[in-house]
Structure formats: structure tokens, C-alpha cells
C-alpha atoms as a PDB file:
ATOM      1  CA  UNK A   1       9.618 -29.601 -19.249  1.00  0.00           C
ATOM      2  CA  UNK A   2      11.580 -29.236 -16.047  1.00  0.00           C
ATOM      3  CA  UNK A   3      11.707 -27.804 -12.207  1.00  0.00           C
ATOM      4  CA  UNK A   4      14.988 -26.988 -11.027  1.00  0.00           C
ATOM      5  CA  UNK A   5      16.166 -24.136  -8.311  1.00  0.00           C
ATOM      6  CA  UNK A   6      16.925 -21.943 -11.057  1.00  0.00           C
ATOM      7  CA  UNK A   7      13.343 -22.018 -12.612  1.00  0.00           C
ATOM      8  CA  UNK A   8      12.337 -21.709  -9.415  1.00  0.00           C
ATOM      9  CA  UNK A   9      13.925 -19.037  -8.375  1.00  0.00           C
ATOM     10  CA  UNK A  10      12.781 -16.992 -11.699  1.00  0.00           C
ATOM     11  CA  UNK A  11       9.723 -17.762 -10.418  1.00  0.00           C
ATOM     12  CA  UNK A  12       9.943 -16.469  -7.657  1.00  0.00           C
ATOM     13  CA  UNK A  13      10.858 -13.440  -7.665  1.00  0.00           C
ATOM     14  CA  UNK A  14       8.819 -12.889 -11.702  1.00  0.00           C
ATOM     15  CA  UNK A  15       5.551 -13.383 -10.345  1.00  0.00           C
ATOM     16  CA  UNK A  16       6.965 -10.971  -6.946  1.00  0.00           C
ATOM     17  CA  UNK A  17       7.096  -7.873  -9.753  1.00  0.00           C
ATOM     18  CA  UNK A  18       4.468  -8.673 -11.746  1.00  0.00           C
ATOM     19  CA  UNK A  19       2.021  -9.611  -8.660  1.00  0.00           C
ATOM     20  CA  UNK A  20       3.158  -5.942  -7.384  1.00  0.00           C
ATOM     21  CA  UNK A  21       2.746  -4.440 -10.703  1.00  0.00           C
ATOM     22  CA  UNK A  22      -1.130  -5.870 -10.848  1.00  0.00           C
ATOM     23  CA  UNK A  23      -1.611  -4.689  -7.750  1.00  0.00           C
ATOM     24  CA  UNK A  24      -0.337  -1.191  -8.462  1.00  0.00           C
ATOM     25  CA  UNK A  25      -2.715  -0.567 -11.473  1.00  0.00           C
ATOM     26  CA  UNK A  26      -5.670  -1.840  -9.790  1.00  0.00           C
ATOM     27  CA  UNK A  27      -4.788   0.631  -6.531  1.00  0.00           C
ATOM     28  CA  UNK A  28      -4.971   3.266  -9.186  1.00  0.00           C
ATOM     29  CA  UNK A  29      -8.436   4.484 -10.637  1.00  0.00           C
ATOM     30  CA  UNK A  30      -7.430   5.536 -13.952  1.00  0.00           C
ATOM     31  CA  UNK A  31      -5.442   2.911 -14.951  1.00  0.00           C
ATOM     32  CA  UNK A  32      -8.052   0.712 -13.641  1.00  0.00           C
ATOM     33  CA  UNK A  33     -10.290   2.676 -15.826  1.00  0.00           C
ATOM     34  CA  UNK A  34      -8.094   2.410 -18.817  1.00  0.00           C
ATOM     35  CA  UNK A  35      -6.601  -1.187 -18.504  1.00  0.00           C
ATOM     36  CA  UNK A  36      -9.073  -3.278 -16.000  1.00  0.00           C
ATOM     37  CA  UNK A  37      -9.839  -5.375 -18.547  1.00  0.00           C
ATOM     38  CA  UNK A  38      -6.514  -7.123 -19.246  1.00  0.00           C
ATOM     39  CA  UNK A  39      -5.433  -6.987 -15.355  1.00  0.00           C
ATOM     40  CA  UNK A  40      -8.113 -10.169 -15.272  1.00  0.00           C
ATOM     41  CA  UNK A  41      -5.719 -11.960 -17.783  1.00  0.00           C
ATOM     42  CA  UNK A  42      -2.298 -10.561 -16.120  1.00  0.00           C
ATOM     43  CA  UNK A  43      -3.554 -12.260 -12.404  1.00  0.00           C
ATOM     44  CA  UNK A  44      -4.038 -15.755 -14.601  1.00  0.00           C
ATOM     45  CA  UNK A  45      -0.651 -15.977 -16.003  1.00  0.00           C
ATOM     46  CA  UNK A  46       0.571 -15.443 -12.729  1.00  0.00           C
ATOM     47  CA  UNK A  47      -1.557 -17.711 -11.175  1.00  0.00           C
ATOM     48  CA  UNK A  48      -0.392 -20.429 -13.827  1.00  0.00           C
ATOM     49  CA  UNK A  49       2.985 -19.613 -13.667  1.00  0.00           C
ATOM     50  CA  UNK A  50       3.872 -20.123  -9.557  1.00  0.00           C
ATOM     51  CA  UNK A  51       1.534 -23.036 -10.343  1.00  0.00           C
ATOM     52  CA  UNK A  52       4.196 -24.592 -13.439  1.00  0.00           C
ATOM     53  CA  UNK A  53       7.581 -23.499 -12.056  1.00  0.00           C
ATOM     54  CA  UNK A  54       9.066 -24.911 -15.011  1.00  0.00           C
ATOM     55  CA  UNK A  55      11.534 -24.732 -17.412  1.00  0.00           C
ATOM     56  CA  UNK A  56       9.346 -24.528 -20.557  1.00  0.00           C
ATOM     57  CA  UNK A  57      11.529 -25.432 -23.995  1.00  0.00           C
ATOM     58  CA  UNK A  58      10.374 -22.020 -25.230  1.00  0.00           C
ATOM     59  CA  UNK A  59      12.143 -20.104 -22.292  1.00  0.00           C
ATOM     60  CA  UNK A  60      14.786 -18.112 -22.598  1.00  0.00           C
ATOM     61  CA  UNK A  61      17.509 -18.680 -19.830  1.00  0.00           C
ATOM     62  CA  UNK A  62      19.976 -15.631 -18.751  1.00  0.00           C
ATOM     63  CA  UNK A  63      23.026 -16.818 -18.350  1.00  0.00           C
ATOM     64  CA  UNK A  64      24.243 -15.278 -13.795  1.00  0.00           C
ATOM     65  CA  UNK A  65      27.952 -15.296 -13.214  1.00  0.00           C
ATOM     66  CA  UNK A  66      27.109 -14.104  -9.639  1.00  0.00           C
ATOM     67  CA  UNK A  67      23.910 -14.387  -7.847  1.00  0.00           C
ATOM     68  CA  UNK A  68      22.244 -17.864  -9.263  1.00  0.00           C
ATOM     69  CA  UNK A  69      25.808 -18.931  -8.961  1.00  0.00           C
ATOM     70  CA  UNK A  70      25.781 -17.729  -5.004  1.00  0.00           C
ATOM     71  CA  UNK A  71      22.810 -18.978  -5.201  1.00  0.00           C
ATOM     72  CA  UNK A  72      24.008 -22.691  -6.023  1.00  0.00           C
ATOM     73  CA  UNK A  73      26.891 -23.021  -3.616  1.00  0.00           C
ATOM     74  CA  UNK A  74      24.721 -21.588  -0.789  1.00  0.00           C
ATOM     75  CA  UNK A  75      22.048 -24.669  -0.984  1.00  0.00           C
ATOM     76  CA  UNK A  76      24.465 -27.139  -1.791  1.00  0.00           C
ATOM     77  CA  UNK A  77      26.795 -25.708   1.487  1.00  0.00           C
ATOM     78  CA  UNK A  78      26.767 -28.654   4.472  1.00  0.00           C
ATOM     79  CA  UNK A  79      24.560 -28.159   7.402  1.00  0.00           C
ATOM     80  CA  UNK A  80      25.609 -30.794  10.519  1.00  0.00           C
ATOM     81  CA  UNK A  81      21.482 -32.183  11.872  1.00  0.00           C
ATOM     82  CA  UNK A  82      22.875 -34.903  14.925  1.00  0.00           C
ATOM     83  CA  UNK A  83      24.097 -37.700  12.939  1.00  0.00           C
ATOM     84  CA  UNK A  84      23.142 -36.321   9.738  1.00  0.00           C
ATOM     85  CA  UNK A  85      24.388 -34.154   7.669  1.00  0.00           C
ATOM     86  CA  UNK A  86      21.950 -32.325   5.114  1.00  0.00           C
ATOM     87  CA  UNK A  87      22.975 -29.311   2.764  1.00  0.00           C
ATOM     88  CA  UNK A  88      20.674 -26.358   2.358  1.00  0.00           C
ATOM     89  CA  UNK A  89      19.040 -26.982   0.150  1.00  0.00           C
ATOM     90  CA  UNK A  90      17.048 -30.626   1.473  1.00  0.00           C
ATOM     91  CA  UNK A  91      16.081 -28.424   4.502  1.00  0.00           C
ATOM     92  CA  UNK A  92      14.782 -25.404   2.301  1.00  0.00           C
ATOM     93  CA  UNK A  93      12.911 -28.681   0.993  1.00  0.00           C
ATOM     94  CA  UNK A  94      12.202 -30.017   4.086  1.00  0.00           C
ATOM     95  CA  UNK A  95       9.787 -26.957   5.575  1.00  0.00           C
ATOM     96  CA  UNK A  96       8.859 -26.116   2.395  1.00  0.00           C
ATOM     97  CA  UNK A  97       7.155 -29.218   2.535  1.00  0.00           C
ATOM     98  CA  UNK A  98       6.568 -29.528   6.291  1.00  0.00           C
ATOM     99  CA  UNK A  99       4.915 -26.336   6.060  1.00  0.00           C
ATOM    100  CA  UNK A 100       2.480 -27.084   3.001  1.00  0.00           C
ATOM    101  CA  UNK A 101       1.289 -29.882   4.470  1.00  0.00           C
ATOM    102  CA  UNK A 102       0.471 -28.410   7.744  1.00  0.00           C
ATOM    103  CA  UNK A 103      -1.644 -25.746   5.744  1.00  0.00           C
ATOM    104  CA  UNK A 104      -3.425 -28.060   3.637  1.00  0.00           C
ATOM    105  CA  UNK A 105      -4.529 -29.375   7.096  1.00  0.00           C
ATOM    106  CA  UNK A 106      -5.713 -26.224   8.595  1.00  0.00           C
ATOM    107  CA  UNK A 107      -7.549 -26.339   5.275  1.00  0.00           C
ATOM    108  CA  UNK A 108      -9.395 -29.875   5.914  1.00  0.00           C
ATOM    109  CA  UNK A 109     -10.231 -28.525   8.878  1.00  0.00           C
ATOM    110  CA  UNK A 110     -11.413 -24.948   8.438  1.00  0.00           C
ATOM    111  CA  UNK A 111     -13.611 -26.845   6.031  1.00  0.00           C
ATOM    112  CA  UNK A 112     -14.901 -29.717   8.197  1.00  0.00           C
ATOM    113  CA  UNK A 113     -16.016 -26.850  11.004  1.00  0.00           C
ATOM    114  CA  UNK A 114     -17.128 -25.081   7.799  1.00  0.00           C
ATOM    115  CA  UNK A 115     -19.117 -28.014   6.846  1.00  0.00           C
ATOM    116  CA  UNK A 116     -20.693 -28.512  10.627  1.00  0.00           C
ATOM    117  CA  UNK A 117     -22.071 -25.353  10.501  1.00  0.00           C
ATOM    118  CA  UNK A 118     -23.693 -25.423   7.223  1.00  0.00           C
ATOM    119  CA  UNK A 119     -25.599 -29.159   8.982  1.00  0.00           C
ATOM    120  CA  UNK A 120     -27.047 -26.883  11.270  1.00  0.00           C
ATOM    121  CA  UNK A 121     -27.839 -24.277   8.922  1.00  0.00           C
ATOM    122  CA  UNK A 122     -32.736 -23.976   8.252  1.00  0.00           C
ATOM    123  CA  UNK A 123     -33.907 -22.744   5.990  1.00  0.00           C
ATOM    124  CA  UNK A 124     -34.654 -18.937   4.488  1.00  0.00           C
ATOM    125  CA  UNK A 125     -38.218 -18.219   4.662  1.00  0.00           C
ATOM    126  CA  UNK A 126     -38.382 -14.937   4.820  1.00  0.00           C
ATOM    127  CA  UNK A 127     -39.667 -14.425   0.739  1.00  0.00           C
ATOM    128  CA  UNK A 128     -40.299 -16.176  -1.613  1.00  0.00           C
ATOM    129  CA  UNK A 129     -36.620 -17.471  -2.719  1.00  0.00           C
ATOM    130  CA  UNK A 130     -38.687 -19.712  -4.965  1.00  0.00           C
ATOM    131  CA  UNK A 131     -39.711 -16.595  -7.102  1.00  0.00           C
ATOM    132  CA  UNK A 132     -37.249 -14.195  -7.227  1.00  0.00           C
ATOM    133  CA  UNK A 133     -34.462 -16.902  -7.870  1.00  0.00           C
ATOM    134  CA  UNK A 134     -36.016 -17.755 -10.681  1.00  0.00           C
ATOM    135  CA  UNK A 135     -37.139 -14.489 -11.595  1.00  0.00           C
ATOM    136  CA  UNK A 136     -33.238 -13.839 -11.315  1.00  0.00           C
ATOM    137  CA  UNK A 137     -32.461 -17.571 -14.108  1.00  0.00           C
ATOM    138  CA  UNK A 138     -34.431 -16.012 -16.013  1.00  0.00           C
ATOM    139  CA  UNK A 139     -32.600 -12.333 -16.952  1.00  0.00           C
ATOM    140  CA  UNK A 140     -29.688 -14.342 -17.399  1.00  0.00           C
ATOM    141  CA  UNK A 141     -31.021 -16.974 -19.266  1.00  0.00           C
ATOM    142  CA  UNK A 142     -30.418 -20.230 -16.683  1.00  0.00           C
ATOM    143  CA  UNK A 143     -31.862 -22.627 -15.109  1.00  0.00           C
ATOM    144  CA  UNK A 144     -29.857 -23.429 -12.106  1.00  0.00           C
ATOM    145  CA  UNK A 145     -31.607 -24.089  -8.553  1.00  0.00           C
ATOM    146  CA  UNK A 146     -30.663 -22.688  -5.537  1.00  0.00           C
ATOM    147  CA  UNK A 147     -30.884 -23.401  -2.425  1.00  0.00           C
ATOM    148  CA  UNK A 148     -31.497 -20.559   0.397  1.00  0.00           C
ATOM    149  CA  UNK A 149     -29.852 -20.689   4.124  1.00  0.00           C
ATOM    150  CA  UNK A 150     -30.501 -18.824   7.580  1.00  0.00           C
ATOM    151  CA  UNK A 151     -26.724 -19.009   8.168  1.00  0.00           C
ATOM    152  CA  UNK A 152     -26.900 -16.603  11.838  1.00  0.00           C
ATOM    153  CA  UNK A 153     -22.757 -17.276  12.090  1.00  0.00           C
ATOM    154  CA  UNK A 154     -21.294 -15.939   8.933  1.00  0.00           C
ATOM    155  CA  UNK A 155     -20.810 -11.581   8.472  1.00  0.00           C
ATOM    156  CA  UNK A 156     -21.763 -11.662   4.911  1.00  0.00           C
ATOM    157  CA  UNK A 157     -23.030 -13.405   2.961  1.00  0.00           C
ATOM    158  CA  UNK A 158     -21.751 -16.378   0.349  1.00  0.00           C
ATOM    159  CA  UNK A 159     -22.212 -18.928  -2.243  1.00  0.00           C
ATOM    160  CA  UNK A 160     -21.074 -21.649  -1.406  1.00  0.00           C
ATOM    161  CA  UNK A 161     -21.031 -25.387  -3.761  1.00  0.00           C
ATOM    162  CA  UNK A 162     -19.571 -26.781  -6.816  1.00  0.00           C
ATOM    163  CA  UNK A 163     -22.508 -28.305  -7.588  1.00  0.00           C
ATOM    164  CA  UNK A 164     -25.448 -28.006  -5.695  1.00  0.00           C
ATOM    165  CA  UNK A 165     -25.330 -24.183  -4.296  1.00  0.00           C
ATOM    166  CA  UNK A 166     -26.113 -23.010  -1.292  1.00  0.00           C
ATOM    167  CA  UNK A 167     -26.512 -19.165  -0.686  1.00  0.00           C
ATOM    168  CA  UNK A 168     -26.206 -18.805   3.320  1.00  0.00           C
ATOM    169  CA  UNK A 169     -27.816 -15.679   4.614  1.00  0.00           C
ATOM    170  CA  UNK A 170     -26.285 -14.581   7.793  1.00  0.00           C
ATOM    171  CA  UNK A 171     -29.405 -12.240   8.311  1.00  0.00           C
ATOM    172  CA  UNK A 172     -33.476 -12.014   7.979  1.00  0.00           C
ATOM    173  CA  UNK A 173     -34.479  -8.156   7.570  1.00  0.00           C
ATOM    174  CA  UNK A 174     -33.508  -8.107   4.382  1.00  0.00           C
ATOM    175  CA  UNK A 175     -36.001  -6.229   2.073  1.00  0.00           C
ATOM    176  CA  UNK A 176     -37.382  -7.395  -1.216  1.00  0.00           C
ATOM    177  CA  UNK A 177     -35.670  -5.137  -3.324  1.00  0.00           C
ATOM    178  CA  UNK A 178     -32.099  -5.616  -0.983  1.00  0.00           C
ATOM    179  CA  UNK A 179     -32.583  -9.068  -0.865  1.00  0.00           C
ATOM    180  CA  UNK A 180     -32.597  -9.227  -4.436  1.00  0.00           C
ATOM    181  CA  UNK A 181     -29.884  -7.413  -5.080  1.00  0.00           C
ATOM    182  CA  UNK A 182     -28.011  -9.577  -3.196  1.00  0.00           C
ATOM    183  CA  UNK A 183     -28.915 -12.345  -4.247  1.00  0.00           C
ATOM    184  CA  UNK A 184     -28.213 -11.520  -7.784  1.00  0.00           C
ATOM    185  CA  UNK A 185     -24.573 -10.845  -6.324  1.00  0.00           C
ATOM    186  CA  UNK A 186     -24.258 -14.389  -5.312  1.00  0.00           C
ATOM    187  CA  UNK A 187     -25.671 -16.834  -7.467  1.00  0.00           C
ATOM    188  CA  UNK A 188     -23.399 -14.482 -10.396  1.00  0.00           C
ATOM    189  CA  UNK A 189     -20.687 -15.771  -8.980  1.00  0.00           C
ATOM    190  CA  UNK A 190     -22.084 -19.581  -9.334  1.00  0.00           C
ATOM    191  CA  UNK A 191     -22.741 -18.168 -12.939  1.00  0.00           C
ATOM    192  CA  UNK A 192     -19.498 -17.317 -13.523  1.00  0.00           C
ATOM    193  CA  UNK A 193     -17.233 -20.396 -11.285  1.00  0.00           C
ATOM    194  CA  UNK A 194     -15.488 -17.852  -9.524  1.00  0.00           C
ATOM    195  CA  UNK A 195     -15.787 -20.303  -5.852  1.00  0.00           C
ATOM    196  CA  UNK A 196     -13.201 -22.574  -9.168  1.00  0.00           C
ATOM    197  CA  UNK A 197     -10.824 -19.144  -9.517  1.00  0.00           C
ATOM    198  CA  UNK A 198     -10.230 -18.965  -5.143  1.00  0.00           C
ATOM    199  CA  UNK A 199     -10.450 -22.405  -4.858  1.00  0.00           C
ATOM    200  CA  UNK A 200      -6.576 -21.981  -6.952  1.00  0.00           C
ATOM    201  CA  UNK A 201      -5.804 -19.199  -4.833  1.00  0.00           C
ATOM    202  CA  UNK A 202      -6.101 -20.721  -2.281  1.00  0.00           C
ATOM    203  CA  UNK A 203      -3.723 -23.893  -3.355  1.00  0.00           C
ATOM    204  CA  UNK A 204      -1.295 -20.844  -4.778  1.00  0.00           C
ATOM    205  CA  UNK A 205      -1.236 -20.226  -0.908  1.00  0.00           C
ATOM    206  CA  UNK A 206      -0.924 -23.637   0.100  1.00  0.00           C
ATOM    207  CA  UNK A 207       1.835 -23.761  -1.974  1.00  0.00           C
ATOM    208  CA  UNK A 208       3.125 -21.185  -1.025  1.00  0.00           C
ATOM    209  CA  UNK A 209       2.491 -20.866   2.652  1.00  0.00           C
ATOM    210  CA  UNK A 210       5.662 -18.334   3.128  1.00  0.00           C
ATOM    211  CA  UNK A 211       5.402 -16.156   0.297  1.00  0.00           C
ATOM    212  CA  UNK A 212       4.282 -13.075   1.068  1.00  0.00           C
ATOM    213  CA  UNK A 213       2.907 -12.517  -3.293  1.00  0.00           C
ATOM    214  CA  UNK A 214       1.015 -15.722  -3.295  1.00  0.00           C
ATOM    215  CA  UNK A 215      -1.270 -14.494   0.268  1.00  0.00           C
ATOM    216  CA  UNK A 216      -1.452 -10.860  -2.700  1.00  0.00           C
ATOM    217  CA  UNK A 217      -2.382 -12.891  -5.236  1.00  0.00           C
ATOM    218  CA  UNK A 218      -5.111 -14.193  -3.712  1.00  0.00           C
ATOM    219  CA  UNK A 219      -6.575 -10.515  -2.527  1.00  0.00           C
ATOM    220  CA  UNK A 220      -5.809  -9.070  -5.445  1.00  0.00           C
ATOM    221  CA  UNK A 221      -8.555 -11.489  -7.372  1.00  0.00           C
ATOM    222  CA  UNK A 222     -10.732 -11.624  -5.317  1.00  0.00           C
ATOM    223  CA  UNK A 223     -10.631  -8.260  -5.909  1.00  0.00           C
ATOM    224  CA  UNK A 224     -11.358  -7.915  -9.379  1.00  0.00           C
ATOM    225  CA  UNK A 225     -13.357 -10.552  -9.197  1.00  0.00           C
ATOM    226  CA  UNK A 226     -15.801  -8.829  -7.105  1.00  0.00           C
ATOM    227  CA  UNK A 227     -15.432  -5.802  -9.547  1.00  0.00           C
ATOM    228  CA  UNK A 228     -16.384  -8.116 -12.415  1.00  0.00           C
ATOM    229  CA  UNK A 229     -19.511 -10.042 -11.127  1.00  0.00           C
ATOM    230  CA  UNK A 230     -20.582  -5.598  -9.703  1.00  0.00           C
ATOM    231  CA  UNK A 231     -20.029  -5.090 -13.221  1.00  0.00           C
ATOM    232  CA  UNK A 232     -22.175  -8.105 -14.718  1.00  0.00           C
ATOM    233  CA  UNK A 233     -24.595  -7.954 -12.119  1.00  0.00           C
ATOM    234  CA  UNK A 234     -25.540  -3.951 -12.800  1.00  0.00           C
ATOM    235  CA  UNK A 235     -25.485  -4.189 -16.803  1.00  0.00           C
ATOM    236  CA  UNK A 236     -29.031  -2.661 -18.309  1.00  0.00           C
ATOM    237  CA  UNK A 237     -29.190  -1.521 -14.782  1.00  0.00           C
ATOM    238  CA  UNK A 238     -30.402   2.325 -14.312  1.00  0.00           C
ATOM    239  CA  UNK A 239     -27.929   5.205 -12.928  1.00  0.00           C
ATOM    240  CA  UNK A 240     -30.587   4.542  -9.783  1.00  0.00           C
ATOM    241  CA  UNK A 241     -30.328   1.228  -9.852  1.00  0.00           C
ATOM    242  CA  UNK A 242     -26.875   0.726  -9.847  1.00  0.00           C
ATOM    243  CA  UNK A 243     -26.667   3.088  -7.082  1.00  0.00           C
ATOM    244  CA  UNK A 244     -29.056   1.465  -5.289  1.00  0.00           C
ATOM    245  CA  UNK A 245     -27.315  -1.525  -5.600  1.00  0.00           C
ATOM    246  CA  UNK A 246     -24.299  -0.311  -5.082  1.00  0.00           C
ATOM    247  CA  UNK A 247     -25.624   1.163  -1.920  1.00  0.00           C
ATOM    248  CA  UNK A 248     -26.635  -2.979  -0.941  1.00  0.00           C
ATOM    249  CA  UNK A 249     -23.176  -4.193  -1.630  1.00  0.00           C
ATOM    250  CA  UNK A 250     -21.424  -1.802   0.546  1.00  0.00           C
ATOM    251  CA  UNK A 251     -24.099  -1.662   3.774  1.00  0.00           C
ATOM    252  CA  UNK A 252     -24.556  -5.375   3.565  1.00  0.00           C
ATOM    253  CA  UNK A 253     -19.386  -4.578   3.749  1.00  0.00           C
ATOM    254  CA  UNK A 254     -20.532  -2.850   6.719  1.00  0.00           C
ATOM    255  CA  UNK A 255     -22.624  -4.760   8.062  1.00  0.00           C
ATOM    256  CA  UNK A 256     -20.039  -7.905   8.012  1.00  0.00           C
ATOM    257  CA  UNK A 257     -17.624  -5.834   9.259  1.00  0.00           C
ATOM    258  CA  UNK A 258     -19.010  -4.976  12.306  1.00  0.00           C
ATOM    259  CA  UNK A 259     -20.466  -8.771  13.281  1.00  0.00           C
ATOM    260  CA  UNK A 260     -16.070  -9.537  12.370  1.00  0.00           C
ATOM    261  CA  UNK A 261     -15.786  -6.304  15.477  1.00  0.00           C
ATOM    262  CA  UNK A 262     -18.214  -7.913  17.922  1.00  0.00           C
ATOM    263  CA  UNK A 263     -16.496 -11.536  17.266  1.00  0.00           C
ATOM    264  CA  UNK A 264     -12.777 -10.397  17.732  1.00  0.00           C
END
């Protein structure tokens, strides 16, 4: 395996095209119903390819007498900056790495601010959390401890943590049924290790900070994750329970959207 300008260019073009294809498949209800189970595989392949933009031994290289040749010549052309001489390729590599470093530092600062906010959160004691969590664990055959925190600075319920999960509740006025549905949703994210997938998406956006395809891919993966969680949570529910669950999730999202609008 080797990282070359050709392999990188091929990776960027193919990942962008397949990301747009995935977006079209997800956008259409018909294709989402018929090939929805394969979209997750497609998105995973795109993400892995973007993380490994190298030439593999089993790949077939298509020759190009014009595009790749002109691109190579362009990257090799010289640029004079002060007393230093660089090629355009070296300048682009520097800007790419500098931007990725800045994006990484931004994520670190955001993580530290979020951790500081978590430290100020109090426990959520409006309901018998231990009983509700125990019932949900039993329903899905799990035995995981979850800490539920009241986080008024959050716009929507969320889960945080890889080893010691914390469920963050932005409000304390949920009904018993709404609370049960929300906890099922957030706990299912942890059961499925979706946090690791979202971490992978952030790594892609850091590495490809300049590439719109990376942000579109992150958005698509997030949407598919939510669809898969909803499908898993609603297994065994009646039609009435499914409608109640979806209404609860939509209501929480709308409430979060209104909260974001007030903050702007």
C-alpha cells in the first residue's frame, strides 16, 4: 500500500460520487425502503476508503494522458514565497495539515468546554431512574449502568461517554411514558456503540476539513444511525406504541430546535 497523489485524487473523486449516490438513495423514500439495509454498508465503505486513501495491491489503475498528467504538472510547478521556493503540491500539503491541526484543536477546546459543563450538571431525580433503566436493560438483555443528569444547557436529550455513559436530559417536565421512550432511544445508541461511529465521522471531518463530501457523509451517517436506532427500539411495539414513540422523539427534536433558535 502506498499513498500517492493519484490514489488520493482517486479517493476524493470516488468518495464524493458515492456520497452523493448515498444521499440520493436516502432522500428517496422508495429506495430507502428497498435498499435501506445496504446503505449502511455503502456509507461504511466510503468512510473506510476516505480514511485509507492509498493504492491497494488488488486495485486496477486506469491510465489518463490528460487529467492526471496535467494535475501532476500543476502540483510540481514552482511557487516563490519570499526567499523560499516551493511547489504548489507542497503548499497545498502544508495548508491541508495546518487546517487539520486547527480543526483538531477546535474539537479539543469544544470537548474541554463540554466536560466542564458536564461537571456542573446535577442528577436527574424527577423519576425513579434506576427502575426505568433496569426495565429497559432487561428488555434488551443488557446489564449496563447509566447515569442520568439534568443538563439545561442541552437542546435535546443525548448520551455521552464510551465506558461510563451519561444520559443528558435538557428538561425535567417529561411524562413517565416520554421518559421511557427517550431513555430507550439514548440507551440503544450506547448498546450499538454509535458513539464510536460518530467519533470516526469527526476524525474524517478533521482530516478532510476542506472537503464538503466529508460533512455530507457525516450528516448521512448520523441520519442512518437515527433510523437504525428507531427501528431497533420499536421492534415488538404495537402500531399505537410506535406512533407514541415517534411523536415523542419528534416533539423532543422540535423543542430542541426552538431552544437553538432562542440561543441564536
